[in-house]
Amino acid sequence: IILSTFLLGLLPPEPLRFSLYILAGGCWFYLFTLLQISFRPFRSLHNALEDYTRAIAEVLRVKGKCYDERESLDSVYQLSIGLHIALIQKQDQLRSLLLADPRALHASAEGKLMLARVIKLIELYEQVSAIHYDYMQIRSKLAPSGLLPQIVRMIDLLAADLEDLAGSFQNVKAPAGRSVNVQFETLHAELTSKSSFAAQHQDVLRKILKNLNDINSYIQQLNSAAHTYDDSIHAVDEK
């Protein structure tokens, strides 16, 4: 209908032949789409998952800037609002794709895995967006201890791990983020030990570390799901 509306003013000299060309093009596109859905039914969902995961990683990096004394909190807040709006739009797109063909999602192992990933990613985003402190007060309390750069580094490591995970959605392969996790665990252990002697700040620091650890747990669960699915693919290929 949209195409017809735009073509009303063209007045082609051979309208029947012109219409047949349009019909042939529409049929070709329809057949090509059916073939794509048959061979790669979750291609659009993979793309949406990758975009959504990278958007969460970007929000996480902006959260890290809240602990960086060199960054203006006002500009960080403005940037964060724009990212959250864009991320909610990507979340709506994911939901639309999930509702488009619910039978395909529930009829195959890959479909069930995609659904589980989407649910876990939404939970991860809720965990990230739920974290909000008086960052000016945190900066003033933790700046003398020199812990702020380490917190920023931990958040950057989590964001990098999420980006690795996003890249794995296209090829359905296990993400290579093990070294990043080791660095995160090392920093987490160091800050946990430091919180024991910083009595006046240990409540604040422990809350931050707990939230970061919860985010890391979500990422590890998504990583484990990717490894599990990759192993099942190899098992099917061997059979």
PDB file of C-alpha atoms in Angstrom:
ATOM      1  CA  ILE A   1       0.000   0.000   0.000  1.00  0.00           C
ATOM      2  CA  ILE A   2       2.868   2.362   0.862  1.00  0.00           C
ATOM      3  CA  LEU A   3       4.595   1.519  -2.424  1.00  0.00           C
ATOM      4  CA  SER A   4       1.385   2.145  -4.383  1.00  0.00           C
ATOM      5  CA  THR A   5       0.960   5.515  -2.697  1.00  0.00           C
ATOM      6  CA  PHE A   6       4.452   6.636  -3.655  1.00  0.00           C
ATOM      7  CA  LEU A   7       4.095   5.405  -7.246  1.00  0.00           C
ATOM      8  CA  LEU A   8       0.763   7.124  -8.022  1.00  0.00           C
ATOM      9  CA  GLY A   9       2.447  10.120  -9.607  1.00  0.00           C
ATOM     10  CA  LEU A  10       4.915   8.204 -11.810  1.00  0.00           C
ATOM     11  CA  LEU A  11       2.355   7.304 -14.529  1.00  0.00           C
ATOM     12  CA  PRO A  12       4.481   4.542 -16.166  1.00  0.00           C
ATOM     13  CA  PRO A  13       3.865   4.109 -19.919  1.00  0.00           C
ATOM     14  CA  GLU A  14       3.313   0.343 -19.474  1.00  0.00           C
ATOM     15  CA  PRO A  15       1.452   0.053 -16.166  1.00  0.00           C
ATOM     16  CA  LEU A  16       0.783  -3.689 -16.413  1.00  0.00           C
ATOM     17  CA  ARG A  17       4.427  -4.555 -17.095  1.00  0.00           C
ATOM     18  CA  PHE A  18       5.512  -2.130 -14.381  1.00  0.00           C
ATOM     19  CA  SER A  19       3.130  -3.767 -11.885  1.00  0.00           C
ATOM     20  CA  LEU A  20       4.373  -7.235 -12.795  1.00  0.00           C
ATOM     21  CA  TYR A  21       7.942  -6.173 -12.058  1.00  0.00           C
ATOM     22  CA  ILE A  22       6.837  -4.867  -8.664  1.00  0.00           C
ATOM     23  CA  LEU A  23       4.960  -8.110  -8.001  1.00  0.00           C
ATOM     24  CA  ALA A  24       7.967 -10.218  -9.027  1.00  0.00           C
ATOM     25  CA  GLY A  25      10.239  -8.219  -6.719  1.00  0.00           C
ATOM     26  CA  GLY A  26       7.823  -8.618  -3.807  1.00  0.00           C
ATOM     27  CA  CYS A  27       7.556 -12.383  -4.373  1.00  0.00           C
ATOM     28  CA  TRP A  28      11.341 -12.723  -4.583  1.00  0.00           C
ATOM     29  CA  PHE A  29      11.799 -10.813  -1.336  1.00  0.00           C
ATOM     30  CA  TYR A  30       9.099 -12.926   0.335  1.00  0.00           C
ATOM     31  CA  LEU A  31      10.732 -16.198  -0.779  1.00  0.00           C
ATOM     32  CA  PHE A  32      14.168 -14.990   0.291  1.00  0.00           C
ATOM     33  CA  THR A  33      12.772 -14.100   3.733  1.00  0.00           C
ATOM     34  CA  LEU A  34      11.161 -17.531   4.072  1.00  0.00           C
ATOM     35  CA  LEU A  35      14.477 -19.215   3.213  1.00  0.00           C
ATOM     36  CA  GLN A  36      16.292 -17.074   5.757  1.00  0.00           C
ATOM     37  CA  ILE A  37      13.748 -17.937   8.456  1.00  0.00           C
ATOM     38  CA  SER A  38      14.048 -21.633   7.576  1.00  0.00           C
ATOM     39  CA  PHE A  39      17.853 -21.777   7.775  1.00  0.00           C
ATOM     40  CA  ARG A  40      18.459 -19.098  10.414  1.00  0.00           C
ATOM     41  CA  PRO A  41      15.189 -18.556  12.288  1.00  0.00           C
ATOM     42  CA  PHE A  42      16.827 -16.606  15.113  1.00  0.00           C
ATOM     43  CA  ARG A  43      19.054 -14.292  13.060  1.00  0.00           C
ATOM     44  CA  SER A  44      17.064 -11.158  13.932  1.00  0.00           C
ATOM     45  CA  LEU A  45      16.941 -12.175  17.574  1.00  0.00           C
ATOM     46  CA  HIS A  46      20.712 -12.746  17.608  1.00  0.00           C
ATOM     47  CA  ASN A  47      21.247  -9.247  16.211  1.00  0.00           C
ATOM     48  CA  ALA A  48      18.854  -7.724  18.750  1.00  0.00           C
ATOM     49  CA  LEU A  49      20.528  -9.628  21.593  1.00  0.00           C
ATOM     50  CA  GLU A  50      23.944  -8.386  20.528  1.00  0.00           C
ATOM     51  CA  ASP A  51      22.768  -4.756  20.328  1.00  0.00           C
ATOM     52  CA  TYR A  52      20.997  -5.014  23.690  1.00  0.00           C
ATOM     53  CA  THR A  53      24.020  -6.558  25.420  1.00  0.00           C
ATOM     54  CA  ARG A  54      26.384  -3.922  24.025  1.00  0.00           C
ATOM     55  CA  ALA A  55      23.965  -1.218  25.194  1.00  0.00           C
ATOM     56  CA  ILE A  56      24.033  -2.658  28.740  1.00  0.00           C
ATOM     57  CA  ALA A  57      27.842  -2.692  28.595  1.00  0.00           C
ATOM     58  CA  GLU A  58      27.812   0.990  27.593  1.00  0.00           C
ATOM     59  CA  VAL A  59      25.468   1.853  30.487  1.00  0.00           C
ATOM     60  CA  LEU A  60      27.831  -0.013  32.808  1.00  0.00           C
ATOM     61  CA  ARG A  61      30.823   1.978  31.546  1.00  0.00           C
ATOM     62  CA  VAL A  62      28.941   5.202  32.203  1.00  0.00           C
ATOM     63  CA  LYS A  63      28.193   3.960  35.724  1.00  0.00           C
ATOM     64  CA  GLY A  64      31.928   3.532  36.156  1.00  0.00           C
ATOM     65  CA  LYS A  65      32.491   7.189  35.316  1.00  0.00           C
ATOM     66  CA  CYS A  66      30.466   8.098  38.425  1.00  0.00           C
ATOM     67  CA  TYR A  67      33.421   6.848  40.480  1.00  0.00           C
ATOM     68  CA  ASP A  68      35.983   8.762  38.389  1.00  0.00           C
ATOM     69  CA  GLU A  69      36.852  12.111  39.986  1.00  0.00           C
ATOM     70  CA  ARG A  70      37.925  13.482  36.608  1.00  0.00           C
ATOM     71  CA  GLU A  71      34.387  13.155  35.210  1.00  0.00           C
ATOM     72  CA  SER A  72      31.619  15.708  35.770  1.00  0.00           C
ATOM     73  CA  LEU A  73      28.642  14.035  37.437  1.00  0.00           C
ATOM     74  CA  ASP A  74      26.162  16.304  35.625  1.00  0.00           C
ATOM     75  CA  SER A  75      27.457  15.282  32.197  1.00  0.00           C
ATOM     76  CA  VAL A  76      27.566  11.633  33.261  1.00  0.00           C
ATOM     77  CA  TYR A  77      23.923  11.796  34.404  1.00  0.00           C
ATOM     78  CA  GLN A  78      22.827  13.374  31.107  1.00  0.00           C
ATOM     79  CA  LEU A  79      24.667  10.713  29.120  1.00  0.00           C
ATOM     80  CA  SER A  80      23.176   7.981  31.301  1.00  0.00           C
ATOM     81  CA  ILE A  81      19.597   9.187  30.689  1.00  0.00           C
ATOM     82  CA  GLY A  82      20.064   9.051  26.914  1.00  0.00           C
ATOM     83  CA  LEU A  83      21.563   5.561  27.101  1.00  0.00           C
ATOM     84  CA  HIS A  84      18.707   4.289  29.258  1.00  0.00           C
ATOM     85  CA  ILE A  85      16.122   5.601  26.775  1.00  0.00           C
ATOM     86  CA  ALA A  86      17.908   3.894  23.875  1.00  0.00           C
ATOM     87  CA  LEU A  87      18.256   0.688  25.875  1.00  0.00           C
ATOM     88  CA  ILE A  88      14.541   0.570  26.707  1.00  0.00           C
ATOM     89  CA  GLN A  89      13.802   0.864  22.973  1.00  0.00           C
ATOM     90  CA  LYS A  90      16.097  -2.091  22.283  1.00  0.00           C
ATOM     91  CA  GLN A  91      14.342  -4.028  25.043  1.00  0.00           C
ATOM     92  CA  ASP A  92      10.973  -3.376  23.389  1.00  0.00           C
ATOM     93  CA  GLN A  93      12.404  -4.625  20.098  1.00  0.00           C
ATOM     94  CA  LEU A  94      13.535  -7.829  21.800  1.00  0.00           C
ATOM     95  CA  ARG A  95      10.082  -8.383  23.253  1.00  0.00           C
ATOM     96  CA  SER A  96       8.475  -7.821  19.853  1.00  0.00           C
ATOM     97  CA  LEU A  97      10.745 -10.445  18.285  1.00  0.00           C
ATOM     98  CA  LEU A  98       9.962 -12.897  21.059  1.00  0.00           C
ATOM     99  CA  LEU A  99       6.228 -12.430  20.605  1.00  0.00           C
ATOM    100  CA  ALA A 100       6.427 -12.600  16.799  1.00  0.00           C
ATOM    101  CA  ASP A 101       6.853 -16.398  16.688  1.00  0.00           C
ATOM    102  CA  PRO A 102       6.385 -17.974  20.131  1.00  0.00           C
ATOM    103  CA  ARG A 103       6.042 -21.473  18.636  1.00  0.00           C
ATOM    104  CA  ALA A 104       9.570 -21.343  17.183  1.00  0.00           C
ATOM    105  CA  LEU A 105      10.970 -20.239  20.531  1.00  0.00           C
ATOM    106  CA  HIS A 106       9.407 -23.081  22.485  1.00  0.00           C
ATOM    107  CA  ALA A 107       9.794 -25.789  19.839  1.00  0.00           C
ATOM    108  CA  SER A 108      13.606 -25.959  19.752  1.00  0.00           C
ATOM    109  CA  ALA A 109      16.506 -26.022  22.187  1.00  0.00           C
ATOM    110  CA  GLU A 110      17.993 -22.894  20.614  1.00  0.00           C
ATOM    111  CA  GLY A 111      14.680 -21.063  20.958  1.00  0.00           C
ATOM    112  CA  LYS A 112      14.465 -21.920  24.635  1.00  0.00           C
ATOM    113  CA  LEU A 113      18.050 -20.794  25.097  1.00  0.00           C
ATOM    114  CA  MET A 114      17.306 -17.476  23.379  1.00  0.00           C
ATOM    115  CA  LEU A 115      14.325 -16.930  25.664  1.00  0.00           C
ATOM    116  CA  ALA A 116      16.424 -17.725  28.739  1.00  0.00           C
ATOM    117  CA  ARG A 117      19.132 -15.320  27.561  1.00  0.00           C
ATOM    118  CA  VAL A 118      16.652 -12.501  27.035  1.00  0.00           C
ATOM    119  CA  ILE A 119      15.166 -12.993  30.501  1.00  0.00           C
ATOM    120  CA  LYS A 120      18.619 -13.080  32.100  1.00  0.00           C
ATOM    121  CA  LEU A 121      19.740  -9.969  30.202  1.00  0.00           C
ATOM    122  CA  ILE A 122      16.643  -8.060  31.303  1.00  0.00           C
ATOM    123  CA  GLU A 123      17.373  -9.096  34.897  1.00  0.00           C
ATOM    124  CA  LEU A 124      20.970  -7.935  34.430  1.00  0.00           C
ATOM    125  CA  TYR A 125      19.796  -4.550  33.148  1.00  0.00           C
ATOM    126  CA  GLU A 126      17.467  -4.196  36.132  1.00  0.00           C
ATOM    127  CA  GLN A 127      20.398  -4.958  38.427  1.00  0.00           C
ATOM    128  CA  VAL A 128      22.589  -2.356  36.693  1.00  0.00           C
ATOM    129  CA  SER A 129      19.893   0.332  36.638  1.00  0.00           C
ATOM    130  CA  ALA A 130      18.954  -0.301  40.283  1.00  0.00           C
ATOM    131  CA  ILE A 131      22.400   0.761  41.469  1.00  0.00           C
ATOM    132  CA  HIS A 132      22.285   4.400  42.470  1.00  0.00           C
ATOM    133  CA  TYR A 133      24.246   6.135  45.201  1.00  0.00           C
ATOM    134  CA  ASP A 134      25.174   9.622  46.276  1.00  0.00           C
ATOM    135  CA  TYR A 135      28.258   9.518  44.083  1.00  0.00           C
ATOM    136  CA  MET A 136      29.539  12.885  45.261  1.00  0.00           C
ATOM    137  CA  GLN A 137      29.553  11.585  48.821  1.00  0.00           C
ATOM    138  CA  ILE A 138      31.184   8.320  47.749  1.00  0.00           C
ATOM    139  CA  ARG A 139      33.918  10.248  45.945  1.00  0.00           C
ATOM    140  CA  SER A 140      34.637  12.358  49.016  1.00  0.00           C
ATOM    141  CA  LYS A 141      34.729   9.286  51.286  1.00  0.00           C
ATOM    142  CA  LEU A 142      36.772   6.907  49.151  1.00  0.00           C
ATOM    143  CA  ALA A 143      39.067   9.329  47.303  1.00  0.00           C
ATOM    144  CA  PRO A 144      41.657   9.543  50.145  1.00  0.00           C
ATOM    145  CA  SER A 145      41.923   5.746  50.246  1.00  0.00           C
ATOM    146  CA  GLY A 146      42.787   5.503  46.542  1.00  0.00           C
ATOM    147  CA  LEU A 147      40.110   2.862  45.937  1.00  0.00           C
ATOM    148  CA  LEU A 148      38.108   4.722  43.290  1.00  0.00           C
ATOM    149  CA  PRO A 149      40.385   3.853  40.312  1.00  0.00           C
ATOM    150  CA  GLN A 150      40.170   0.177  41.248  1.00  0.00           C
ATOM    151  CA  ILE A 151      36.368   0.329  41.325  1.00  0.00           C
ATOM    152  CA  VAL A 152      36.357   1.993  37.895  1.00  0.00           C
ATOM    153  CA  ARG A 153      38.696  -0.731  36.623  1.00  0.00           C
ATOM    154  CA  MET A 154      36.383  -3.472  37.931  1.00  0.00           C
ATOM    155  CA  ILE A 155      33.373  -1.920  36.198  1.00  0.00           C
ATOM    156  CA  ASP A 156      35.334  -1.601  32.937  1.00  0.00           C
ATOM    157  CA  LEU A 157      36.260  -5.288  33.174  1.00  0.00           C
ATOM    158  CA  LEU A 158      32.608  -6.244  33.572  1.00  0.00           C
ATOM    159  CA  ALA A 159      31.669  -4.076  30.573  1.00  0.00           C
ATOM    160  CA  ALA A 160      34.427  -5.699  28.493  1.00  0.00           C
ATOM    161  CA  ASP A 161      33.161  -9.142  29.484  1.00  0.00           C
ATOM    162  CA  LEU A 162      29.655  -8.156  28.362  1.00  0.00           C
ATOM    163  CA  GLU A 163      30.997  -6.973  25.009  1.00  0.00           C
ATOM    164  CA  ASP A 164      32.747 -10.332  24.530  1.00  0.00           C
ATOM    165  CA  LEU A 165      29.475 -12.035  25.350  1.00  0.00           C
ATOM    166  CA  ALA A 166      27.626  -9.867  22.808  1.00  0.00           C
ATOM    167  CA  GLY A 167      30.038 -10.924  20.084  1.00  0.00           C
ATOM    168  CA  SER A 168      29.344 -14.595  20.830  1.00  0.00           C
ATOM    169  CA  PHE A 169      25.626 -14.313  20.010  1.00  0.00           C
ATOM    170  CA  GLN A 170      26.202 -14.162  16.248  1.00  0.00           C
ATOM    171  CA  ASN A 171      28.329 -17.299  15.990  1.00  0.00           C
ATOM    172  CA  VAL A 172      26.707 -19.129  18.904  1.00  0.00           C
ATOM    173  CA  LYS A 173      30.168 -19.849  20.324  1.00  0.00           C
ATOM    174  CA  ALA A 174      31.407 -19.714  23.876  1.00  0.00           C
ATOM    175  CA  PRO A 175      32.775 -16.245  24.606  1.00  0.00           C
ATOM    176  CA  ALA A 176      36.443 -15.823  25.412  1.00  0.00           C
ATOM    177  CA  GLY A 177      36.238 -13.787  28.592  1.00  0.00           C
ATOM    178  CA  ARG A 178      38.108 -15.961  31.111  1.00  0.00           C
ATOM    179  CA  SER A 179      41.111 -13.657  31.553  1.00  0.00           C
ATOM    180  CA  VAL A 180      38.793 -10.716  32.201  1.00  0.00           C
ATOM    181  CA  ASN A 181      37.026 -12.691  34.926  1.00  0.00           C
ATOM    182  CA  VAL A 182      40.326 -13.561  36.610  1.00  0.00           C
ATOM    183  CA  GLN A 183      41.286  -9.881  36.757  1.00  0.00           C
ATOM    184  CA  PHE A 184      37.881  -8.995  38.204  1.00  0.00           C
ATOM    185  CA  GLU A 185      38.132 -11.660  40.905  1.00  0.00           C
ATOM    186  CA  THR A 186      41.636 -10.481  41.817  1.00  0.00           C
ATOM    187  CA  LEU A 187      40.532  -6.857  42.198  1.00  0.00           C
ATOM    188  CA  HIS A 188      37.412  -7.923  44.093  1.00  0.00           C
ATOM    189  CA  ALA A 189      39.531  -9.886  46.588  1.00  0.00           C
ATOM    190  CA  GLU A 190      41.917  -6.944  47.034  1.00  0.00           C
ATOM    191  CA  LEU A 191      39.123  -4.465  47.731  1.00  0.00           C
ATOM    192  CA  THR A 192      37.364  -6.903  50.045  1.00  0.00           C
ATOM    193  CA  SER A 193      40.508  -7.212  52.139  1.00  0.00           C
ATOM    194  CA  LYS A 194      40.951  -3.429  52.182  1.00  0.00           C
ATOM    195  CA  SER A 195      37.380  -2.891  53.372  1.00  0.00           C
ATOM    196  CA  SER A 196      38.235  -4.687  56.626  1.00  0.00           C
ATOM    197  CA  PHE A 197      40.591  -1.951  57.820  1.00  0.00           C
ATOM    198  CA  ALA A 198      38.670   1.019  56.394  1.00  0.00           C
ATOM    199  CA  ALA A 199      36.098   0.871  59.184  1.00  0.00           C
ATOM    200  CA  GLN A 200      34.562   4.276  58.492  1.00  0.00           C
ATOM    201  CA  HIS A 201      33.860   3.368  54.854  1.00  0.00           C
ATOM    202  CA  GLN A 202      33.393  -0.394  54.917  1.00  0.00           C
ATOM    203  CA  ASP A 203      29.563  -0.249  54.635  1.00  0.00           C
ATOM    204  CA  VAL A 204      29.728   1.833  51.458  1.00  0.00           C
ATOM    205  CA  LEU A 205      32.514  -0.243  49.953  1.00  0.00           C
ATOM    206  CA  ARG A 206      30.845  -3.544  50.788  1.00  0.00           C
ATOM    207  CA  LYS A 207      27.592  -2.451  49.128  1.00  0.00           C
ATOM    208  CA  ILE A 208      29.463  -1.459  45.975  1.00  0.00           C
ATOM    209  CA  LEU A 209      31.381  -4.741  45.914  1.00  0.00           C
ATOM    210  CA  LYS A 210      28.200  -6.758  46.474  1.00  0.00           C
ATOM    211  CA  ASN A 211      26.440  -5.047  43.567  1.00  0.00           C
ATOM    212  CA  LEU A 212      29.424  -5.588  41.278  1.00  0.00           C
ATOM    213  CA  ASN A 213      29.614  -9.215  42.342  1.00  0.00           C
ATOM    214  CA  ASP A 214      25.889  -9.657  41.559  1.00  0.00           C
ATOM    215  CA  ILE A 215      26.435  -8.207  38.079  1.00  0.00           C
ATOM    216  CA  ASN A 216      29.387 -10.535  37.567  1.00  0.00           C
ATOM    217  CA  SER A 217      27.211 -13.493  38.612  1.00  0.00           C
ATOM    218  CA  TYR A 218      24.643 -12.627  35.923  1.00  0.00           C
ATOM    219  CA  ILE A 219      27.396 -12.399  33.310  1.00  0.00           C
ATOM    220  CA  GLN A 220      28.835 -15.749  34.386  1.00  0.00           C
ATOM    221  CA  GLN A 221      25.411 -17.374  34.125  1.00  0.00           C
ATOM    222  CA  LEU A 222      25.089 -16.047  30.568  1.00  0.00           C
ATOM    223  CA  ASN A 223      28.608 -17.296  29.789  1.00  0.00           C
ATOM    224  CA  SER A 224      27.756 -20.727  31.188  1.00  0.00           C
ATOM    225  CA  ALA A 225      24.625 -20.897  29.032  1.00  0.00           C
ATOM    226  CA  ALA A 226      26.717 -20.085  25.952  1.00  0.00           C
ATOM    227  CA  HIS A 227      29.232 -22.817  26.819  1.00  0.00           C
ATOM    228  CA  THR A 228      26.442 -25.324  27.461  1.00  0.00           C
ATOM    229  CA  TYR A 229      24.785 -24.594  24.119  1.00  0.00           C
ATOM    230  CA  ASP A 230      28.124 -24.761  22.291  1.00  0.00           C
ATOM    231  CA  ASP A 231      28.781 -28.218  23.811  1.00  0.00           C
ATOM    232  CA  SER A 232      25.311 -29.416  22.760  1.00  0.00           C
ATOM    233  CA  ILE A 233      25.934 -28.254  19.174  1.00  0.00           C
ATOM    234  CA  HIS A 234      29.164 -30.284  19.034  1.00  0.00           C
ATOM    235  CA  ALA A 235      27.344 -33.333  20.438  1.00  0.00           C
ATOM    236  CA  VAL A 236      24.685 -33.079  17.729  1.00  0.00           C
ATOM    237  CA  ASP A 237      27.347 -32.694  15.018  1.00  0.00           C
ATOM    238  CA  GLU A 238      29.153 -35.825  16.235  1.00  0.00           C
ATOM    239  CA  LYS A 239      25.954 -37.857  16.053  1.00  0.00           C
TER     240      LYS A 239
END
